[in-house]
Coordinates of C-alpha atoms and ligand atoms in Angstrom, one line a residue:
Chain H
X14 CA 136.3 93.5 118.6
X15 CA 134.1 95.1 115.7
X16 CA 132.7 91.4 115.3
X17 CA 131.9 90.7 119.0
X18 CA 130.1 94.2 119.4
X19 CA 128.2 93.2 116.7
X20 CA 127.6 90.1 117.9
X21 CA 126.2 91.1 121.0
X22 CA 124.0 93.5 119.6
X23 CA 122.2 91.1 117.4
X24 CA 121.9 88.6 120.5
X25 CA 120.3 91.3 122.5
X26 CA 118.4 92.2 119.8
X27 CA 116.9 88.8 119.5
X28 CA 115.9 88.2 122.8
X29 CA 114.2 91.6 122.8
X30 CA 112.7 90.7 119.7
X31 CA 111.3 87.8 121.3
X32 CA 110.0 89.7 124.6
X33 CA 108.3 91.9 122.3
X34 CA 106.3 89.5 120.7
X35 CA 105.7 87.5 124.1
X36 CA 104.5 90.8 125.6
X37 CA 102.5 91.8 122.9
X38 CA 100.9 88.0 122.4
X39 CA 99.7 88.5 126.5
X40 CA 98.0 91.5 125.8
X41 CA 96.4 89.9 122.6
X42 CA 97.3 91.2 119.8
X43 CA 98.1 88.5 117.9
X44 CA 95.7 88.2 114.2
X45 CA 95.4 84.3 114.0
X46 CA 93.6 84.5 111.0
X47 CA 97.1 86.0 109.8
X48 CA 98.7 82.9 111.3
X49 CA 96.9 80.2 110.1
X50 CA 97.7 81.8 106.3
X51 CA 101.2 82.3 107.4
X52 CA 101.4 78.6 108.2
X53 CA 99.9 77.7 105.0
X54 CA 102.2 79.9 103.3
X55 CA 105.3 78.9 105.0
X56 CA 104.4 75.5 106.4
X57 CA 102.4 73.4 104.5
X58 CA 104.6 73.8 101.2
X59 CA 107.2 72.5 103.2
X60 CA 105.4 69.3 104.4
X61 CA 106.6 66.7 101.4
X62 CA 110.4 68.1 101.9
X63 CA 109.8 67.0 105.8
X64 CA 108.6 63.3 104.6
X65 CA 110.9 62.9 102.1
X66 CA 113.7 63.8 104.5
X67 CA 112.3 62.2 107.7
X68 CA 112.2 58.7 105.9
X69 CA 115.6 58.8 104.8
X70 CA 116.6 59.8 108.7
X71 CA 115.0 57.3 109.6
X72 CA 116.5 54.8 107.1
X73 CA 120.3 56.2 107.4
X74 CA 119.4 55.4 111.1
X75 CA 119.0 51.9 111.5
X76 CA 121.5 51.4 109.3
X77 CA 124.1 52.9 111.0
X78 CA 122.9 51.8 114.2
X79 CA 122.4 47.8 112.9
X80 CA 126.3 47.6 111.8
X81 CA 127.6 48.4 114.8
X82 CA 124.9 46.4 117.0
X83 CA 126.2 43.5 114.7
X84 CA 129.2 43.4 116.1
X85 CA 127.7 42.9 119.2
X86 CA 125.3 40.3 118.4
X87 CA 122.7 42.8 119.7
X88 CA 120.6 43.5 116.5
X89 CA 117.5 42.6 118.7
X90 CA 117.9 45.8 120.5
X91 CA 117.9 47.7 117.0
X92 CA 113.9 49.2 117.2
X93 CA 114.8 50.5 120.6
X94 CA 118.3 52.1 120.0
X95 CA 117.8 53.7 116.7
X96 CA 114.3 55.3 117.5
X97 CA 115.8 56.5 120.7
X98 CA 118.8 58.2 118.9
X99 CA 116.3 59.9 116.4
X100 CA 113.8 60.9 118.5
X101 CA 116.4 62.5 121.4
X102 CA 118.9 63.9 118.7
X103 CA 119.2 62.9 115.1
X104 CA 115.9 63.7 114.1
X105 CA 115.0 67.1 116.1
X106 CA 118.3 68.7 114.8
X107 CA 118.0 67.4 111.5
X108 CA 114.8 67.8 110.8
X109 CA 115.2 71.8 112.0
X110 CA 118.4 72.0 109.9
X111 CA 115.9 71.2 106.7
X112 CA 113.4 73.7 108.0
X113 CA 115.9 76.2 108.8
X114 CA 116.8 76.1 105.6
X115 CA 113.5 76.4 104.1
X116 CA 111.6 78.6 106.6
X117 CA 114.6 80.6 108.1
X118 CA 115.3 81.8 104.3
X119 CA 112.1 82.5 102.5
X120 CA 111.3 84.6 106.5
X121 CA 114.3 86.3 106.5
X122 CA 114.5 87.1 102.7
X123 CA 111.0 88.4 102.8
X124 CA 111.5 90.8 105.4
X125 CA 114.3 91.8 104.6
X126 CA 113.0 92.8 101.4
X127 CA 110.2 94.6 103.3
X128 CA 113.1 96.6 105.2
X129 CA 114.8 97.6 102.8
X130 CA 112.1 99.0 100.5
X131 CA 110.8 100.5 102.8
X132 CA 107.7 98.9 103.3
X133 CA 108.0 98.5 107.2
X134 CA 108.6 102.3 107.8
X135 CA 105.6 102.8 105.3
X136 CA 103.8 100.8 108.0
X137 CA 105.0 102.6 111.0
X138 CA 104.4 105.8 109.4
X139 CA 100.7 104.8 108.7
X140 CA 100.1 104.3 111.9
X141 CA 100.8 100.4 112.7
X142 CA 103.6 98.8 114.4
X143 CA 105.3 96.7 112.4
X144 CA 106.0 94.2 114.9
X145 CA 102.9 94.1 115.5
X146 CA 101.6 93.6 112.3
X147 CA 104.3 91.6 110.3
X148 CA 106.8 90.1 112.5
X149 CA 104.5 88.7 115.4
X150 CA 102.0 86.7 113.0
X151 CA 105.1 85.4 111.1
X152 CA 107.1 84.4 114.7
X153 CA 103.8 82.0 115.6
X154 CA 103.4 80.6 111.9
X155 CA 107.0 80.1 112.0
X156 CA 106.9 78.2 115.3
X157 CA 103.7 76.7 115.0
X158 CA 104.7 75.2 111.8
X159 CA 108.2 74.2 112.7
X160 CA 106.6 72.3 115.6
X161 CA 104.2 70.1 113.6
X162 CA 106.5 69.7 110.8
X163 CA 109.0 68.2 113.4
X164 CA 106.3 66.3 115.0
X165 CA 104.9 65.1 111.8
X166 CA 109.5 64.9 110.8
X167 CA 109.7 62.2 113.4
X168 CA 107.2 60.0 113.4
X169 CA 108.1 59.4 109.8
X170 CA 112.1 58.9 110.7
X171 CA 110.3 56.2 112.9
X172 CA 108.5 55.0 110.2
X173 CA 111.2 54.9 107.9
X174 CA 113.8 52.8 110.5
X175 CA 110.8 50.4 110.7
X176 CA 110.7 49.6 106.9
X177 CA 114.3 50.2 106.6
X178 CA 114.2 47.3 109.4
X179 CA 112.7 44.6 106.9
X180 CA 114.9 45.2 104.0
X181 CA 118.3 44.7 105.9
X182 CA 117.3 41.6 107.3
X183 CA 115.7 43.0 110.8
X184 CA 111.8 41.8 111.9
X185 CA 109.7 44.6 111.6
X186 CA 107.5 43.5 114.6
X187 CA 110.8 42.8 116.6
X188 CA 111.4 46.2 116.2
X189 CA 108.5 47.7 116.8
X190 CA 108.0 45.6 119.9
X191 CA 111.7 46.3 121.1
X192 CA 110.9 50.2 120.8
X193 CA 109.0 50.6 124.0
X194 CA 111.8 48.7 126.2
X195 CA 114.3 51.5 125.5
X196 CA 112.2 54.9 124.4
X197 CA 110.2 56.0 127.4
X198 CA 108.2 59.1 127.9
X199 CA 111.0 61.0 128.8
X200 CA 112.7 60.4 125.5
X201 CA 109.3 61.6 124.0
X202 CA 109.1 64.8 126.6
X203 CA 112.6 66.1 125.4
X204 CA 112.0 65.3 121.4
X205 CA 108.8 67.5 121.9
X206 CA 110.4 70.2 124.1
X207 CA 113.9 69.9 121.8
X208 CA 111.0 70.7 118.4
X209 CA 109.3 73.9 120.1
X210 CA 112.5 75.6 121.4
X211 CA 113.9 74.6 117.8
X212 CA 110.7 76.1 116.1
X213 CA 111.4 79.0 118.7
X214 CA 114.9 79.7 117.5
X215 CA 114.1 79.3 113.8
X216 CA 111.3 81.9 114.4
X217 CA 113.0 84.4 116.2
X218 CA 116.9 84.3 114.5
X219 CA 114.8 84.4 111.1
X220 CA 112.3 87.4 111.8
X221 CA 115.4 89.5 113.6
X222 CA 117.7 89.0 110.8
X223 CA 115.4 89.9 107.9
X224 CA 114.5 92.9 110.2
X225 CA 117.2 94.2 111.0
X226 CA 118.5 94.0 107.2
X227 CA 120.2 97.4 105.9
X228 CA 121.2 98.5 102.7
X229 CA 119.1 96.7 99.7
X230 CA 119.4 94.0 98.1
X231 CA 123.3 93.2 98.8
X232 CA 121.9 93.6 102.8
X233 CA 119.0 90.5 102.4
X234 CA 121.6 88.8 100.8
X235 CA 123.8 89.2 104.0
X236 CA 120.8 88.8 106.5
X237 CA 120.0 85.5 104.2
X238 CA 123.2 84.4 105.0
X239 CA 123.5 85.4 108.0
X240 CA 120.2 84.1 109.4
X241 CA 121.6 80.5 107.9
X242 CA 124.4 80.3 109.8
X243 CA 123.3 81.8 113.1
X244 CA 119.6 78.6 112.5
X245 CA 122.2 76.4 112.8
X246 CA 124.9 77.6 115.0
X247 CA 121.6 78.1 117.6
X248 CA 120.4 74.6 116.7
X249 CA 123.6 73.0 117.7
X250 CA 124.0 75.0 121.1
X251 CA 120.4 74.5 122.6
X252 CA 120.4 70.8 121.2
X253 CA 123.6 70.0 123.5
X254 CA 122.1 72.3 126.4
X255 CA 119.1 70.5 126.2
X256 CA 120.5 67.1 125.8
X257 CA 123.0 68.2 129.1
X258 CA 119.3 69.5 131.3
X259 CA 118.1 66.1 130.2
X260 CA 121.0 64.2 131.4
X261 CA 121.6 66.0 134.6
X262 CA 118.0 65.5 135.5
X263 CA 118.5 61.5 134.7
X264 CA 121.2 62.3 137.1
X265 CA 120.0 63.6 139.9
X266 CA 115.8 62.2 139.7
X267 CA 116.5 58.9 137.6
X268 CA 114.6 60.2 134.9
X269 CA 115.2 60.9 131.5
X270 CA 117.4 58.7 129.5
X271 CA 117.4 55.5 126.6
Chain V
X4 CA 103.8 124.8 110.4
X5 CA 107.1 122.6 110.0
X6 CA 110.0 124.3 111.2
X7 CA 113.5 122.7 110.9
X8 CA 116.3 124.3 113.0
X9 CA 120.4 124.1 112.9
X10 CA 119.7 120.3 111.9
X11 CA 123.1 118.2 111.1
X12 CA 123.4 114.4 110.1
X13 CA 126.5 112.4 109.0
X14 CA 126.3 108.7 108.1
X15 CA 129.9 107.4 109.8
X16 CA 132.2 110.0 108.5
X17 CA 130.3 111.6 105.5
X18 CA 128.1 115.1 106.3
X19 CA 125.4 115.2 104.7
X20 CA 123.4 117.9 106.0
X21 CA 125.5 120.0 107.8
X22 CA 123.4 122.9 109.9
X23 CA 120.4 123.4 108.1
X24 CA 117.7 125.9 109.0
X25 CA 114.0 126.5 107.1
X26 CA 110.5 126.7 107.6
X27 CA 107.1 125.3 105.7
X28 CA 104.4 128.0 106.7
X29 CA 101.0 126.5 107.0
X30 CA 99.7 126.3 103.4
X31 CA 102.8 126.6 102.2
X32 CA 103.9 124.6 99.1
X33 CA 107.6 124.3 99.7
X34 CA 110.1 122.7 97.4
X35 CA 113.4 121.3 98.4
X36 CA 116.2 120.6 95.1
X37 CA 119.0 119.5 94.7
X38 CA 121.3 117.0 93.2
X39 CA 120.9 113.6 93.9
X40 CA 122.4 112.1 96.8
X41 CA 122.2 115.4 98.3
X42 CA 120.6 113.8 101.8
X43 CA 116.8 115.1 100.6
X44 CA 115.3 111.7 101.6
X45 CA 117.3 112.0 104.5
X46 CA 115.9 115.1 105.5
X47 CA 112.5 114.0 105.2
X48 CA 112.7 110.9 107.1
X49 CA 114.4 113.2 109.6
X50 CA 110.9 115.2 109.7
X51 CA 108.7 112.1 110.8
X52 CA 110.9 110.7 112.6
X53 CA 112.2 107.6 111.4
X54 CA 116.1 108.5 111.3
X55 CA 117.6 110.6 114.3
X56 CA 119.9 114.0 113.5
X57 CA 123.0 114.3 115.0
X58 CA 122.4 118.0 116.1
X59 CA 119.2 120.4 115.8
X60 CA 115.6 120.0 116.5
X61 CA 112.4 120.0 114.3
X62 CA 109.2 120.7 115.4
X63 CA 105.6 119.9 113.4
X64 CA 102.6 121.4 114.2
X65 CA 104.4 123.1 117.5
X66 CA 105.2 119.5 118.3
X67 CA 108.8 118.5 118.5
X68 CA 109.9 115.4 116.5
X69 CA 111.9 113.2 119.4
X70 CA 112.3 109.6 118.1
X71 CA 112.9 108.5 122.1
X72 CA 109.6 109.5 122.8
X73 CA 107.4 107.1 120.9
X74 CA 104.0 108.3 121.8
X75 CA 105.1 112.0 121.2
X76 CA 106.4 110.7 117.7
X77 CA 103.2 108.9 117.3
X78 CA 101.5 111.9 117.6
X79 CA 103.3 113.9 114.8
X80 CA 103.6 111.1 112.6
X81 CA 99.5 111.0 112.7
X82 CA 99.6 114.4 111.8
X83 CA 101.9 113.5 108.5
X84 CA 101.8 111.6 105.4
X85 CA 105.3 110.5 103.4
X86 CA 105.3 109.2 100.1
X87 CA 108.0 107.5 99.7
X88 CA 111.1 107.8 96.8
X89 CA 109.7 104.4 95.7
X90 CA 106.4 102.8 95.6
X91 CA 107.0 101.0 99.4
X92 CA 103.7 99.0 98.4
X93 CA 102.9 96.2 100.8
X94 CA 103.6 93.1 98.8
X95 CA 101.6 91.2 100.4
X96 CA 98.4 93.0 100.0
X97 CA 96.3 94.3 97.6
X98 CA 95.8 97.6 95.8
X99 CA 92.6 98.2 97.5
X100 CA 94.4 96.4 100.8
X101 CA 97.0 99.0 100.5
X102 CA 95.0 102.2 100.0
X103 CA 92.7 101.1 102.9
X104 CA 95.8 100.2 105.7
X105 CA 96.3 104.1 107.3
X106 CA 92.8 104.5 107.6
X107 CA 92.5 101.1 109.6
X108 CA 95.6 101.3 110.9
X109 CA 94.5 104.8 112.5
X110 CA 91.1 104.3 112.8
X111 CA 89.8 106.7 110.7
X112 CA 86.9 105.4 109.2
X113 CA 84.8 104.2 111.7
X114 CA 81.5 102.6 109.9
X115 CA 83.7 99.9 107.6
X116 CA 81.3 100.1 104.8
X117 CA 82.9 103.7 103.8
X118 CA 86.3 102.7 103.4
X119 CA 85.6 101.4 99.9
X120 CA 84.3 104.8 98.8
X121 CA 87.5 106.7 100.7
X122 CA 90.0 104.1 98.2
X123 CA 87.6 104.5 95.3
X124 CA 88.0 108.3 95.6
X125 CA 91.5 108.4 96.4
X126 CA 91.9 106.2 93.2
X127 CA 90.1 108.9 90.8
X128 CA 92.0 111.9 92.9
X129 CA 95.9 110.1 91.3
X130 CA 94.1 108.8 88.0
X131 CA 94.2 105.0 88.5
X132 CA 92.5 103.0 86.7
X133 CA 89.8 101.4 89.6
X134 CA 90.2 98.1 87.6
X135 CA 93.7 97.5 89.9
X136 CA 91.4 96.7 92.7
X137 CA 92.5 94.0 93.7
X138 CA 95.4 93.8 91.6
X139 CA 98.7 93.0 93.3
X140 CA 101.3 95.7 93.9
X141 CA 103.8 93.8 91.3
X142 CA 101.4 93.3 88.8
X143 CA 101.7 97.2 88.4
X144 CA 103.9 99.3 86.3
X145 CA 106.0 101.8 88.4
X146 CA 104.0 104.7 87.6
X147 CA 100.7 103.1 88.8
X148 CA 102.6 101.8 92.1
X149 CA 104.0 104.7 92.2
X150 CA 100.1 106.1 92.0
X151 CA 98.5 103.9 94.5
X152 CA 101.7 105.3 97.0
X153 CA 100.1 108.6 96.5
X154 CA 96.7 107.7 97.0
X155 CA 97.5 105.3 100.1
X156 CA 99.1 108.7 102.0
X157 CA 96.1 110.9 101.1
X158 CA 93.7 108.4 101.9
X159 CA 94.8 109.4 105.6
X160 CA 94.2 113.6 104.8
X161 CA 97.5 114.6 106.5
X162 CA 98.0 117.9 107.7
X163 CA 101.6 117.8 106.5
X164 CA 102.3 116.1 103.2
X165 CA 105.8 115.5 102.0
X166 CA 106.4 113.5 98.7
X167 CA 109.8 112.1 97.9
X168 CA 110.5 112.6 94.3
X169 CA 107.3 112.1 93.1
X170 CA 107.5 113.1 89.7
X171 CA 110.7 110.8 88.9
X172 CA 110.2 107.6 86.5
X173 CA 106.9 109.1 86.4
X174 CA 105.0 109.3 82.5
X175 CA 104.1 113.1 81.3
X176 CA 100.5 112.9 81.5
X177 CA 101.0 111.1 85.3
X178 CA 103.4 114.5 86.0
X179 CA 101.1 116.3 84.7
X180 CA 98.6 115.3 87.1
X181 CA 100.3 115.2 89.9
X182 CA 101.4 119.1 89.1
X183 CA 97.7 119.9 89.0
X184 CA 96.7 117.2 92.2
X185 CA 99.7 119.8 94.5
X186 CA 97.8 122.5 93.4
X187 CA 94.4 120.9 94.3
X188 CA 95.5 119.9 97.9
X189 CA 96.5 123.9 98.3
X190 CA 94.2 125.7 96.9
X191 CA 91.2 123.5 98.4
X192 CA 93.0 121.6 101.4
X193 CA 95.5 124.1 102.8
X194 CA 97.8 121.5 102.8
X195 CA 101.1 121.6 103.7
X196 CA 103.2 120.2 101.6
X197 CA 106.9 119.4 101.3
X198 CA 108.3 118.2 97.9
X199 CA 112.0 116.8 97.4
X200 CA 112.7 116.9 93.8
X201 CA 115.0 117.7 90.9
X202 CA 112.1 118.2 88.8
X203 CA 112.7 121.8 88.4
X204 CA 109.5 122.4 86.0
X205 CA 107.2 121.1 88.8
X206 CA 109.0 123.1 91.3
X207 CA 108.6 126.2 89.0
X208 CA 104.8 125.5 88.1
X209 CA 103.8 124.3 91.9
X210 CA 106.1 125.9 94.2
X211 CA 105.5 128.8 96.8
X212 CA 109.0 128.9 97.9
X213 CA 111.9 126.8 96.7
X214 CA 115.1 125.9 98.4
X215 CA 118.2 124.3 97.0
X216 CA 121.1 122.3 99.0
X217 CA 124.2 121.5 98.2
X218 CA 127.0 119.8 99.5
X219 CA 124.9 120.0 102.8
X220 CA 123.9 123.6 102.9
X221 CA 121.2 125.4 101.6
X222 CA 122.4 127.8 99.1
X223 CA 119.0 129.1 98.0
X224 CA 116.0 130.2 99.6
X225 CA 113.2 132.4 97.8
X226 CA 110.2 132.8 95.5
X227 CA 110.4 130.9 92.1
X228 CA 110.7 134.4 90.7
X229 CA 113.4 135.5 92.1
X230 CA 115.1 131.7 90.9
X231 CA 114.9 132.4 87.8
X232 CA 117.4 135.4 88.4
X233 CA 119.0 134.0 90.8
X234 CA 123.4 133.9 90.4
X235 CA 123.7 130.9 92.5
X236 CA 126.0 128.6 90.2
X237 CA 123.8 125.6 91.0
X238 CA 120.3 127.7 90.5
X239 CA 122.2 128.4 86.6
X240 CA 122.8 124.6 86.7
X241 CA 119.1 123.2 87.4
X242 CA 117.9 126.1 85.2
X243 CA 119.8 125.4 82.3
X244 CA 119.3 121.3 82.8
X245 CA 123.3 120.9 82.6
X246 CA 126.1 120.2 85.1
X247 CA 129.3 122.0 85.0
X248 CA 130.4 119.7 86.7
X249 CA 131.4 121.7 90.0
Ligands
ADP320 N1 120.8 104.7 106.3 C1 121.9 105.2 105.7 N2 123.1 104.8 106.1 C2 124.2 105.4 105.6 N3 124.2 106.3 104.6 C3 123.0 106.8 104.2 C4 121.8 106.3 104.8 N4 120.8 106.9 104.2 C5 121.4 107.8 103.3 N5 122.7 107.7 103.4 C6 123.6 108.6 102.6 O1 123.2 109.9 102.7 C7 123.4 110.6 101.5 C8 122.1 111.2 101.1 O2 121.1 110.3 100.8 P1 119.7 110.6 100.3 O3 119.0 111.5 101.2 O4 119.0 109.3 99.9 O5 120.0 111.4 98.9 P2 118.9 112.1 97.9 O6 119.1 113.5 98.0 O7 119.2 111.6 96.6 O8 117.6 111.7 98.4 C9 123.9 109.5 100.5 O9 125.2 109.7 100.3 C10 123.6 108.2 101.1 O10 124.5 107.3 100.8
MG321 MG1 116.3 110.5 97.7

């Protein structure tokens, strides 16, 4: 009962977290010079762990993918199936996972430390709104950012199923040529939307939770934690409602799937 | 004038300040002691707003301190400055960055070329050394963050200053200014001023009126004079320096 009230609280809390910043980004009052060091800050550093990863993905992709095709005698459908896979669900959730990680802890851990030393009602109380100031630069780096990164994530997962392609034995130009007869634009349109309502989530679950940290340094700890968990209890639940949309829409317009 | 009436606050089931009435008369230097954990943070974030009390009202400047009403609060907060228990430095910014945020943040300074004179002054006014310019916060010792708090809350010439233990983890010499700064703002400012404290030899050399609380109530209210005789077992305790452990 205690958990679920608390639950529902920090849900709310997000979403008005989110209005907030949406509200105050209409009327302007977003510094983008603040943003663009925000994204250096957060984003850039994490750009070789996103390549490292996103080859691997990529890699760990075709793989799995050619074994079972194998069995099939279908290995000439191998470019098609694997990129679709990573670019519709493997890559966008794993590729946030990383970033959650990353991102969603150095956020959270910051602000948290912010909050509980008082530095955000040292704001207030100076005469800013510390929404305004810290937490509405950091949401845009922090999606900004997370989009590219997954953007920049998946191309390289593609690039890493095409060399992982040559060394178990698959044409590389095969592949490549195969990937257009299975990945269409709509398997592109929902790896783009699945990456900005993933840099969304990461943004908003990580700025709430170092926020609304209480009680020094044993509270960052616990909005730390807690902003881990909820990245990728969030990530899960709008990948599969997103990956539902897609497939009712398939369903009902002939559109949007392989 | 800050006037705080019949004002109660528990955290969950623990009172902390349980009916408390006083007054800071304009000009006033007013020190609040007592033992630590007492709720004397509590009480000030209660002034400016940033916590709610249970019960009770307080009112600054004839303006009464409603954290629902955010523009109302704004409006008392402009009129306030806290320094904080600890430093509460932006990290993220610089000394200079620091000192200059309340007057951009409320638009004091209008011609931007004077805000590095306002910071330079405010500098000189706690003793820092101007070579922390641009010096990060934790590239400081405490006392010096502790020092660019100070100077980061006057920068903004409240109407109503109140200082959170100012003089603790603080070096003689920095005490020793900051004794003679409280007297400055007084004598020269009319300040206002509200200082939480156990520092009883501050509150003895600065203070117009002193009160004490304890478990919640204030159990002393009067001249520093009339302290020093004062029969009030916890008066005896802070003058003597020892706890009998009561
Ligand atoms: N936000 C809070 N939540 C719960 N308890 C608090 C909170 N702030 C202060 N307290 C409690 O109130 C009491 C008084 O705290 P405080 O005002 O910081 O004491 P001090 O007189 O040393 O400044 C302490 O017991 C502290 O644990
Ligand atoms: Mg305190």
């Amino acid at each position: 009962m205690e958990n679920s009230r608390k639950w529902v609280k920090s849900f709310g809390g997000m979403i008005l977290l989110f209005l907030q910043c949406l509200s105050l980004t209409f009327k302007g009052k977003t510094r983008w010079k603040e943003v663009i060091e925000q994204i250096f800050q957060v984003g850039v550093r994490s750009l070789g762990m996103t390549i490292t990863a996103g080859l691997f993905v990529g890699a760990i992709m075709a793989l799995q993918i050619d074994i079972q095709l194998k069995d099939f005698g279908a290995e000439s459908f191998l470019g098609g199936l694997s990129t679709s896979t990573t670019l519709r669900n493997v890559g966008p959730v794993l590729i946030a996972f990383l970033l959650s990680g990353k991102v969603g802890a150095y956020t959270s851990a910051e602000l948290g430390t912010m909050e509980v030393t008082e530095q955000l009602n040292a704001i207030k109380l100076l005469g800013a709104d510390p929404i305004e100031y810290i937490i509405l630069p950091r949401i845009w780096a922090v999606v900004i950012s997370s989009f590219l990164l997954l953007i920049v994530g998946l191309m390289v997962t593609i690039f890493g199923g095409v060399m992982f392609a040559e060394v178990i034995g698959v044409n590389a130009l095969s592949y490549v040529e195969n990937i257009p007869r299975i990945v269409t634009e709509w398997s592109i349109v929902l790896s783009v939307v699945k990456s900005f309502v993933f840099g969304v989530l990461i943004a908003v679950i990580s700025c709430y939770k170092g926020y609304s940290a209480r009680g020094g340094s044993v509270g960052v700890g616990a909005a730390v934690q807690s902003c881990a968990v909820t990245n990728l209890m969030f990530i899960i639940l709008f990948d599969f409602l997103l990956s539902m949309t897609a497939s009712v829409f398939q369903d009902l317009f002939g559109v949007g799937y392989l | 004038m800050i006037v705080v009436s019949k004002i109660t606050k528990s955290f969950g089931s623990r009172l902390v300040l349980d009916d408390i009435s006083f007054e800071a008369r304009p000009g006033e230097s007013l020190f609040i002691l007592g033992k630590s954990g007492v709720g004397k943070s509590v009480l000030l974030k209660l002034i400016v707003g940033l916590i709610a009390s249970d019960q009770g009202s307080i009112s600054v400047g004839g303006q009464k301190v409603d954290v629902e009403n955010p523009r109302l609060l704004a409006q008392v907060r402009r009129k306030c400055g806290l320094v904080f228990q600890f430093p509460a430095l932006l990290d993220s910014a610089t000394v200079f960055e620091n000192i200059a945020f309340g007057l951009r943040a409320r638009g004091l300074v209008e011609d931007p070329n004077l805000i590095e004179p306002r910071v330079f002054e405010q500098m000189r006014t706690v003793d820092l050394d101007t070579s922390f310019l641009n010096s990060y916060p934790n590239q400081l010792s405490y006392v010096a963050q502790k020092k660019v708090s100070i100077a980061r809350t006057l920068a903004v010439s409240p109407d109503y200053l109140l200082f959170d233990e100012p003089t603790t983890g603080m070096d003689p010499v920095a005490t020793a200014v900051l004794n003679e700064l409280l007297k400055k703002l007084k004598r020269e400012l009319n300040v206002t001023t509200i200082v939480v404290s156990h520092d009883i030899k501050s509150a003895l050399a600065c203070a117009d009126r002193l009160i004490l609380i304890d478990h919640g109530k204030i159990v002393f209210d009067g001249e520093p004079k009339n302290f020093k005789s004062s029969n009030v077992p916890l008066a005896i305790d802070f003058r003597e320096g020892v706890s009998l452990g009561k």
